[in-house]
Coordinates of C-alpha atoms in Angstrom, one line a residue:
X1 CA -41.8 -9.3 -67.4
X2 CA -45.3 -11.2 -69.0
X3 CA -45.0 -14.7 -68.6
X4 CA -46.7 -17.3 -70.2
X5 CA -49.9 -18.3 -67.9
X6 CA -49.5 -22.4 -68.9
X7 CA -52.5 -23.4 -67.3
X8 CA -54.8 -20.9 -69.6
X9 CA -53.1 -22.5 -72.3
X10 CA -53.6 -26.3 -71.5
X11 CA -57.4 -25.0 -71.0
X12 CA -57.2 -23.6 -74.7
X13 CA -55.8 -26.5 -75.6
X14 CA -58.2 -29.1 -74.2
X15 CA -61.0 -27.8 -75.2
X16 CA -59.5 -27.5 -79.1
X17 CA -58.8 -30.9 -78.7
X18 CA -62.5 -31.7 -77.5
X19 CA -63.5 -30.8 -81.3
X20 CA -63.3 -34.0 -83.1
X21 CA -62.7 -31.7 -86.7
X22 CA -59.7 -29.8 -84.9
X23 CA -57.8 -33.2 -84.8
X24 CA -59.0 -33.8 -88.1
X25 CA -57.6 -31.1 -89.6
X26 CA -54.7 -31.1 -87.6
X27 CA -53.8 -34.8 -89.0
X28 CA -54.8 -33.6 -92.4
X29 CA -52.5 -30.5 -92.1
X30 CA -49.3 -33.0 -91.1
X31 CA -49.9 -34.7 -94.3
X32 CA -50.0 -32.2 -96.7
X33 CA -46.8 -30.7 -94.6
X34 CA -44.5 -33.9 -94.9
X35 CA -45.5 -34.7 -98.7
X36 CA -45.7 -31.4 -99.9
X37 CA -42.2 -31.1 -98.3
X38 CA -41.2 -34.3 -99.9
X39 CA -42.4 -33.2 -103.2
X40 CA -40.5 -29.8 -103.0
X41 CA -37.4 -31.2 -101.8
X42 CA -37.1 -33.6 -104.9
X43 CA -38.1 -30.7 -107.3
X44 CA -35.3 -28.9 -106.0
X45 CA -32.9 -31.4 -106.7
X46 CA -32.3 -31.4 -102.4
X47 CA -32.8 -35.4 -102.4
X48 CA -31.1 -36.6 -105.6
X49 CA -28.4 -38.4 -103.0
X50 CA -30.9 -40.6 -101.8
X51 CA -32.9 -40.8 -105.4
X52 CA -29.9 -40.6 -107.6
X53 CA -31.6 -41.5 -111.2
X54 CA -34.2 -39.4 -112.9
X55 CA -36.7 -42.5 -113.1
X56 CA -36.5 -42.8 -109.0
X57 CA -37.2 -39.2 -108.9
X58 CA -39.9 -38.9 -111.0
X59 CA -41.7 -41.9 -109.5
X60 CA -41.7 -40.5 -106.1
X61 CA -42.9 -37.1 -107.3
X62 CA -46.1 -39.1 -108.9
X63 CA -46.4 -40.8 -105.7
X64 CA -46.8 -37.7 -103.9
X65 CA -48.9 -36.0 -106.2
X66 CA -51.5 -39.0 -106.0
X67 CA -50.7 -38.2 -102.0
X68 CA -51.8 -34.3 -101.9
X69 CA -54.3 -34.8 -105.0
X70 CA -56.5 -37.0 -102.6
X71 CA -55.8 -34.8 -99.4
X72 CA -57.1 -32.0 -100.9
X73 CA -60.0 -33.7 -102.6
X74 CA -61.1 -34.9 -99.7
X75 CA -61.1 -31.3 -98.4
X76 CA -62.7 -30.0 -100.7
X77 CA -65.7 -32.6 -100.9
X78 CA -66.1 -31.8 -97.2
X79 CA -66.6 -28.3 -97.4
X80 CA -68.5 -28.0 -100.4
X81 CA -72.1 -29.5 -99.1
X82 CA -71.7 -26.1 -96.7
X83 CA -70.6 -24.2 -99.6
X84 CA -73.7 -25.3 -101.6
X85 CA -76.0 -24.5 -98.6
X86 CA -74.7 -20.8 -98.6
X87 CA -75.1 -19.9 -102.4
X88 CA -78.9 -21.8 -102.0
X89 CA -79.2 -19.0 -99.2
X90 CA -78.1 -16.6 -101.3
X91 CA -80.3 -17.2 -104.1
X92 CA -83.6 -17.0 -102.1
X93 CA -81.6 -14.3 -99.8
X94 CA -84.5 -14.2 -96.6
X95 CA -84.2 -12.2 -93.6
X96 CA -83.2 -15.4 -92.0
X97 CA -80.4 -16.2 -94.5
X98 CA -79.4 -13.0 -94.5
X99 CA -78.4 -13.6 -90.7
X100 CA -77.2 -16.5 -91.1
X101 CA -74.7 -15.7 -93.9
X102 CA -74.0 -12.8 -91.5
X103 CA -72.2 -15.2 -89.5
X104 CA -69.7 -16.7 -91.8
X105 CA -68.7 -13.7 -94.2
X106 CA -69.5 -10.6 -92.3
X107 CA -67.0 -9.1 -89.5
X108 CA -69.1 -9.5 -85.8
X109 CA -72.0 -10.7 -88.2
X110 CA -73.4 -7.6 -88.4
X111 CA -74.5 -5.5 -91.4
X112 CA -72.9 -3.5 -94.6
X113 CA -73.9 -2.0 -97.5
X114 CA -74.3 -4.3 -100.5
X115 CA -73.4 -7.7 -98.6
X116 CA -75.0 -9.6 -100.9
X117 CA -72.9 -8.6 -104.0
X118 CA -69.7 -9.4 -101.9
X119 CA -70.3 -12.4 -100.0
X120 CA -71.3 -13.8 -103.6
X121 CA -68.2 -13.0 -105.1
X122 CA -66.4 -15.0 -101.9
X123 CA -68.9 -17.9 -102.3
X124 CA -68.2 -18.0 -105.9
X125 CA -64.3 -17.9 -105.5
X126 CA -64.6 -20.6 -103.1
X127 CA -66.4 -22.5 -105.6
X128 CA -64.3 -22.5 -108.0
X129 CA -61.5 -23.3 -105.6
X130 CA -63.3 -26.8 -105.0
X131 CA -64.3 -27.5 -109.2
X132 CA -60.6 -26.7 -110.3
X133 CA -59.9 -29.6 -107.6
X134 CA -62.1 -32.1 -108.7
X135 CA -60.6 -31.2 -112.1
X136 CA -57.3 -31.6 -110.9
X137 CA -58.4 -35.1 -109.7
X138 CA -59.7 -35.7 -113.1
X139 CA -56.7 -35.4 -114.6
X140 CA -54.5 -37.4 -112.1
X141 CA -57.0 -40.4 -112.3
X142 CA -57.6 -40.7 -115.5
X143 CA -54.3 -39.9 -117.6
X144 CA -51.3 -41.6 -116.3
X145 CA -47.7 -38.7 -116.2
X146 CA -46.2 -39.0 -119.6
X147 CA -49.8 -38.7 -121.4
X148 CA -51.4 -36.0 -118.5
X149 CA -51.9 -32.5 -120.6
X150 CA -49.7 -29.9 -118.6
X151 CA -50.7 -26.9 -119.5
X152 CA -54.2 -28.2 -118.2
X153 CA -52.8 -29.5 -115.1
X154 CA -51.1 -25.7 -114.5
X155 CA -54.3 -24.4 -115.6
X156 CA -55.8 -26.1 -112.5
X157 CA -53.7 -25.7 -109.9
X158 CA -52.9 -22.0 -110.3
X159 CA -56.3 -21.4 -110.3
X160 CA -57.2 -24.0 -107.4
X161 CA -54.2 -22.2 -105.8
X162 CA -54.9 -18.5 -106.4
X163 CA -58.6 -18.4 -106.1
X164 CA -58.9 -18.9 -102.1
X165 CA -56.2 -16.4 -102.0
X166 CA -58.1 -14.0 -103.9
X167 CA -61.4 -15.2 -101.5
X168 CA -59.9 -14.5 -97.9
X169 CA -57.8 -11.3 -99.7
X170 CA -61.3 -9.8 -100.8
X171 CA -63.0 -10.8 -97.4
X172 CA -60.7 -8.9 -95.8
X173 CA -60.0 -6.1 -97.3
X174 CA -63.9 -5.7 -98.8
X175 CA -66.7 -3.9 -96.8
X176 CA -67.1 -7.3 -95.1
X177 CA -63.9 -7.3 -93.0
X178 CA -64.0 -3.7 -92.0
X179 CA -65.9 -2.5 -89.2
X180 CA -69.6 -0.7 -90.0
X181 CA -72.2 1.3 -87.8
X182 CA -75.5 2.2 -89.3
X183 CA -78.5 2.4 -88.6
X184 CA -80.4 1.7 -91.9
X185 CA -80.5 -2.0 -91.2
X186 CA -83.4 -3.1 -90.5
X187 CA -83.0 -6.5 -90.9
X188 CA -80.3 -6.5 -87.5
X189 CA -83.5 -4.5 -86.0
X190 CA -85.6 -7.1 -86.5
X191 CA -82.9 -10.0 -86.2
X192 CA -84.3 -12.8 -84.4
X193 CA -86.7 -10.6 -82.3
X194 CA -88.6 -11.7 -79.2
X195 CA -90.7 -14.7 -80.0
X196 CA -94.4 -15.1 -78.8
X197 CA -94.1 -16.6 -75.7
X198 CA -97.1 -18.6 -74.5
X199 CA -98.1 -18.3 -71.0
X200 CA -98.6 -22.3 -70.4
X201 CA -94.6 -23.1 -71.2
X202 CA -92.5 -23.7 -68.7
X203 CA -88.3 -23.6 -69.0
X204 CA -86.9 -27.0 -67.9
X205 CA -84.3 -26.6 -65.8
X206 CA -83.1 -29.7 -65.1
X207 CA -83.7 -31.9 -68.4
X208 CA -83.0 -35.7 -68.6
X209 CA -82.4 -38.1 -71.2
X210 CA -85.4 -40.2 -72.3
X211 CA -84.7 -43.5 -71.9
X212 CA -81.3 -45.3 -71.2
X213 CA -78.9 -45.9 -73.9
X214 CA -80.5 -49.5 -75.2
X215 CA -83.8 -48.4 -74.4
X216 CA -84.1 -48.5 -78.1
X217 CA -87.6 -51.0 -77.1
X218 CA -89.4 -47.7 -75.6
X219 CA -89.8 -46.6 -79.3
X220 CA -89.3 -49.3 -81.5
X221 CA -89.8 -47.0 -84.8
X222 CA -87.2 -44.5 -83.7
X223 CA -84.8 -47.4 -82.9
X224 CA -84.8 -49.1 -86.2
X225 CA -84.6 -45.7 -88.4
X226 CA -82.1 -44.5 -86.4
X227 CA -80.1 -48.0 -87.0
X228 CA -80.7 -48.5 -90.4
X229 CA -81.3 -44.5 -91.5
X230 CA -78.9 -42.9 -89.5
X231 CA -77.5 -40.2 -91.9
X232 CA -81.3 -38.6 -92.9
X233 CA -82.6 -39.3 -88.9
X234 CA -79.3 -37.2 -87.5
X235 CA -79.6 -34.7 -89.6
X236 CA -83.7 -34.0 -89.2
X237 CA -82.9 -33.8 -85.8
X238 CA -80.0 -31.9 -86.0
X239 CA -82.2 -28.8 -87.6
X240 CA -85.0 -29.5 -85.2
X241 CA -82.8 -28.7 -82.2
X242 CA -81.3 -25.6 -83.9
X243 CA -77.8 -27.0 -84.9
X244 CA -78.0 -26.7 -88.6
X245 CA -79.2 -27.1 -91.8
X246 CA -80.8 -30.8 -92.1
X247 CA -79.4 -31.7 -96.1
X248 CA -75.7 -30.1 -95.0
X249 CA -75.7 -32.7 -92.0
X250 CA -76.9 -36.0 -93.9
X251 CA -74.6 -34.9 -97.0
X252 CA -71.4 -34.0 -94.8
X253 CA -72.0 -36.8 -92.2
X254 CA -72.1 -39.6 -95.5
X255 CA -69.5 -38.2 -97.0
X256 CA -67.3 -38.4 -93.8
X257 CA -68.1 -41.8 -93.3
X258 CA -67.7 -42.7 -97.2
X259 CA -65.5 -40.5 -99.1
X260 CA -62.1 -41.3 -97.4
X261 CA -62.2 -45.1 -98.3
X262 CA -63.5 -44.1 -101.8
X263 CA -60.7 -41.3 -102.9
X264 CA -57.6 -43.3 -101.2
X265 CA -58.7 -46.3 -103.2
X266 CA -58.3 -45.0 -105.8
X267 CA -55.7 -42.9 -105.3
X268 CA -53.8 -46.0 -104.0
X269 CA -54.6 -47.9 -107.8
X270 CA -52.6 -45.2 -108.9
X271 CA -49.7 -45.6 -106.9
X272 CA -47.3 -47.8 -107.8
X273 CA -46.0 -48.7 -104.5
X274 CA -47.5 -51.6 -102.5
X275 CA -46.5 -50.8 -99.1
X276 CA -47.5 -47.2 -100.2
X277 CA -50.7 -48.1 -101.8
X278 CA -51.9 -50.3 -98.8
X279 CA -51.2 -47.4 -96.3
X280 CA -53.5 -45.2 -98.6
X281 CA -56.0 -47.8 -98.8
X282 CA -56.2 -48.3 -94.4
X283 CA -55.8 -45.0 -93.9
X284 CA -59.3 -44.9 -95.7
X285 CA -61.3 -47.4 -94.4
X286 CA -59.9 -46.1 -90.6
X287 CA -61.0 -42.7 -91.2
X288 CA -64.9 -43.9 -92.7
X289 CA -64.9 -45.7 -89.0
X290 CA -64.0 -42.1 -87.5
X291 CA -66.8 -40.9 -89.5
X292 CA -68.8 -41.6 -86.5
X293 CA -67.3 -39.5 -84.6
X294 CA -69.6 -36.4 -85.7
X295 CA -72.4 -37.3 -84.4
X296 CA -70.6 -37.5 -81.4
X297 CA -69.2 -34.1 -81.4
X298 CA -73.3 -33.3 -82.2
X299 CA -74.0 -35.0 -79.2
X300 CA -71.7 -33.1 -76.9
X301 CA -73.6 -30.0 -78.3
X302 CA -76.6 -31.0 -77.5
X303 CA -75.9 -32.1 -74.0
X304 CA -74.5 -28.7 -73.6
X305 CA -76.7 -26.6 -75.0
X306 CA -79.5 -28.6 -73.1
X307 CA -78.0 -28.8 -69.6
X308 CA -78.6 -32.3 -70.0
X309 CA -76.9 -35.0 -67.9
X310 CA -73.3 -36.1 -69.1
X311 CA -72.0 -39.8 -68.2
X312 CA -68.5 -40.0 -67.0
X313 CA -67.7 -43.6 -67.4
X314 CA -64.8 -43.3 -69.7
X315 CA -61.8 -41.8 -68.3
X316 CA -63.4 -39.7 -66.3
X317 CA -64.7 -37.7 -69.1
X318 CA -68.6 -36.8 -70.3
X319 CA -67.2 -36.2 -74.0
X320 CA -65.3 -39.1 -74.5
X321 CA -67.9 -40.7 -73.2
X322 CA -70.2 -39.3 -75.6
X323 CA -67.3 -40.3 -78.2
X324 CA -67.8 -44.0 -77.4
X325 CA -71.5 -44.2 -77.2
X326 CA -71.5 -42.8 -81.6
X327 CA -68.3 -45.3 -82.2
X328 CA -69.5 -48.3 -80.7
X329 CA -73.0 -48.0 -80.8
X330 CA -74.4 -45.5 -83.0
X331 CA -77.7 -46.5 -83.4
X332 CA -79.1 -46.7 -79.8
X333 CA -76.9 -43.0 -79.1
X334 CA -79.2 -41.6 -81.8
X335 CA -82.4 -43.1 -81.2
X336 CA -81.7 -41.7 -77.4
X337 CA -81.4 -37.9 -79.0
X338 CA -84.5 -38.5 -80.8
X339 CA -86.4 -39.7 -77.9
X340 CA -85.5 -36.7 -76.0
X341 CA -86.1 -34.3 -78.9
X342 CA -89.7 -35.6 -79.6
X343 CA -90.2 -35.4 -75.7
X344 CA -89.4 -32.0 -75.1
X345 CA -90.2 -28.6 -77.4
X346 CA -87.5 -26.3 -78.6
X347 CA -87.4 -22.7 -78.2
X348 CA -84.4 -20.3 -77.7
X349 CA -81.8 -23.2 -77.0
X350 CA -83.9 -24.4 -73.9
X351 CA -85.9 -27.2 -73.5
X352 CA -89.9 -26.2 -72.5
X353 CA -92.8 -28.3 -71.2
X354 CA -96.1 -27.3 -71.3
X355 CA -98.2 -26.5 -67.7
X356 CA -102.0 -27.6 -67.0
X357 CA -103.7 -26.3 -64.0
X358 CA -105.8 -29.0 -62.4
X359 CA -107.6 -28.2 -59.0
X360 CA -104.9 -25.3 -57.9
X361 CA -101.8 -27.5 -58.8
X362 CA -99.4 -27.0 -60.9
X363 CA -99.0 -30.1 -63.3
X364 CA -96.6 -30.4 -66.6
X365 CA -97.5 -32.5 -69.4
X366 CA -95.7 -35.6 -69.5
X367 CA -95.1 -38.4 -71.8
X368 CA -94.7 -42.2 -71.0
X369 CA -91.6 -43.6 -72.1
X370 CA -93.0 -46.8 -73.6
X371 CA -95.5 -45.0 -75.9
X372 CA -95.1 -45.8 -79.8
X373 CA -96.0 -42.5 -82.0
X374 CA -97.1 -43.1 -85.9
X375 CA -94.3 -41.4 -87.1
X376 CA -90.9 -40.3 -86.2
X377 CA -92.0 -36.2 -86.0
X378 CA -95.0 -37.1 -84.0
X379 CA -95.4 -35.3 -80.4
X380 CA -97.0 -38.3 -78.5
X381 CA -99.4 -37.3 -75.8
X382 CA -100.1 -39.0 -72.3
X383 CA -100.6 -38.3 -68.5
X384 CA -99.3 -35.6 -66.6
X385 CA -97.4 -35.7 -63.2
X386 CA -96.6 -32.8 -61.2
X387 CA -93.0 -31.5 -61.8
X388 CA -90.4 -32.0 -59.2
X389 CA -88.2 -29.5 -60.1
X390 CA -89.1 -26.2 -59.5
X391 CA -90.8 -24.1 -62.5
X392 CA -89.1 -21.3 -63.9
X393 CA -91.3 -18.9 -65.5
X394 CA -91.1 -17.4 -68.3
X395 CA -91.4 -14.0 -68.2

């Protein structure tokens, strides 16, 4: 008889819960479930005991359409900076584009024959999944229920309704969900293909932090763009250390941290319900506050990816941790990534170091901490010590 091995699944489901979005969308998923239901329920007539007169009725199925009209805004705002990103990559459609569309669209990320053509026709359908929102939104903010056109509101949602339908129907089903060997493609030949390696770069094995957390002093220029420009500094370094493109972090990170307080405003204007209206309006202004917590989930990457060292002073655990330092202090947590970026070079998700030979011993370059570089990009030079931890060669 198979049983249910409980302790795979709590491991499954920590590490689910570890992504900050996971919760995110799980809250945003309970939502739409209990006012979609809500709203179904008094279309069917299933609640007219406790909303016995037609006026009753009809107001509550306004407020809930105000209720899932900002949920799914807010959605689709969030995805559609990524969305953009992809159709710019498919317009300029370079080798490297073509791999990193791969990724998304393209079952194992590998090759088929003429991907371009389909995953444009997803994009697009996807696109148009997120316009007939914003239309939708139109509509519900700016014409009140008896003057609201209906056959445009239809319009709009069965096409906001059927188009990412039609999207993950045609991803499957097109050459993009189905598996495909061949040998004509170059491009997954000459996919990200062994990079010139230079003989002086060292892997470092054990990487460290530069600086402590409110060693924001050691660089003062980092420190203050990191305080007072923290969208454009997170996501420069997000590209530089291979996490992404740069304009889809600062976009998506400001509207996380902006875009919930500004669409359940006004969606809570347009409900006539005080208690209802004020629960719209706080549930905004707590998620902007929990905007934060993407760069924290960044952070976490990056200590992973890095091997860098993870502090365990909250509950026990590195990521929470790592939570904490973006909620309550995001500023110094950043200007610590940058320090450590600018420190060390990038190259195939480790962290390198350059070696000098200086009468028969091996020495690494090394940068003093309190140095102040011109500009944020700059690679600041300085003495060398010899490395304590042992080198790893490169090849």
């Amino acid at each position: 008889m198979r049983k249910i091995n409980w302790a795979s699944f709590l491991e499954i489901l920590k590490e689910w819960c570890e992504n900050p979005m996971n919760i995110a969308l799980f809250i945003w998923l309970l939502c739409v479930a209990v006012s979609g239901s809500m709203l179904i329920l008094l279309l069917l007539g299933a609640l007219n005991t406790a909303f016995p007169t037609r006026v009753s009725r009809n107001y509550w199925i306004e407020i809930n359409n105000q209720v899932l009209n900002a949920l799914f805004t807010l959605m689709s705002v969030y995805q559609h900076p990524s969305l953009f990103h992809h159709l710019f990559l498919l317009l300029r459609w370079g080798s490297e584009d073509v791999i990193e569309l791969r990724k998304f669209y393209c079952k194992n990320g590998s090759y088929r024959p003429h991907e371009l053509a389909h995953i444009a026709v997803v994009v697009s359908l996807l696109h148009v999944t997120c316009f007939c929102q914003y239309m939708l939104c139109g509509l519900y903010w700016g014409y009140s229920r008896q003057l609201r056109p209906e056959w445009a509101e239809n319009l709009f949602f069965i096409l906001g309704t059927a188009t990412p339908v039609i999207a993950a129907v045609y991803t499957i089903c097109s050459p993009l969900g189905k598996e495909y060997d061949s040998d004509l493609d170059e491009e997954a030949k000459t996919e990200r293909g062994p990079k010139s390696l230079l003989e002086n770069w060292v892997v470092v094995s054990k990487p460290e932090w530069v600086g402590g957390l409110f060693d924001c002093g050691d660089d003062r220029t980092v420190g203050f763009l990191s305080c007072f420009c923290t969208f454009c500094v997170f996501g420069w370094n997000m590209e530089r250390l291979g996490f992404g493109n740069m304009y889809v972090h600062i976009i998506t990170f400001l509207l996380l941290c902006v875009a919930p307080f500004w669409i359940f405003s006004i969606s809570a204007l347009h409900i006539h319900n005080y208690v209802i209206g004020d629960i719209a309006g706080v549930a905004g202004i707590v998620s902007c506050a929990f905007g934060l917590i993407y760069g924290g989930y960044w952070r976490i990457q990056m200590r992973k990816k890095f091997k860098l060292p993870g502090n365990t002073i909250c509950c026990g655990s590195a990521s929470m941790t790592d939570y904490l330092k973006w909620m309550f202090c995001w500023g110094c947590a950043l200007a610590q990534e940058v320090r450590t970026g600018n420190f060390y070079d990038v190259e195939d998700d480790n962290f390198y170091r350059k070696l000098v030979e200086e009468n028969c011993e091996v020495v690494i370059e090394n940068v003093p901490v309190g140095s102040e570089p011109s500009d944020l990009g700059e690679r600041r030079e300085g003495s060398t010590h010899i490395m304590d931890a042992p080198i790893q060669p490169l090849i």
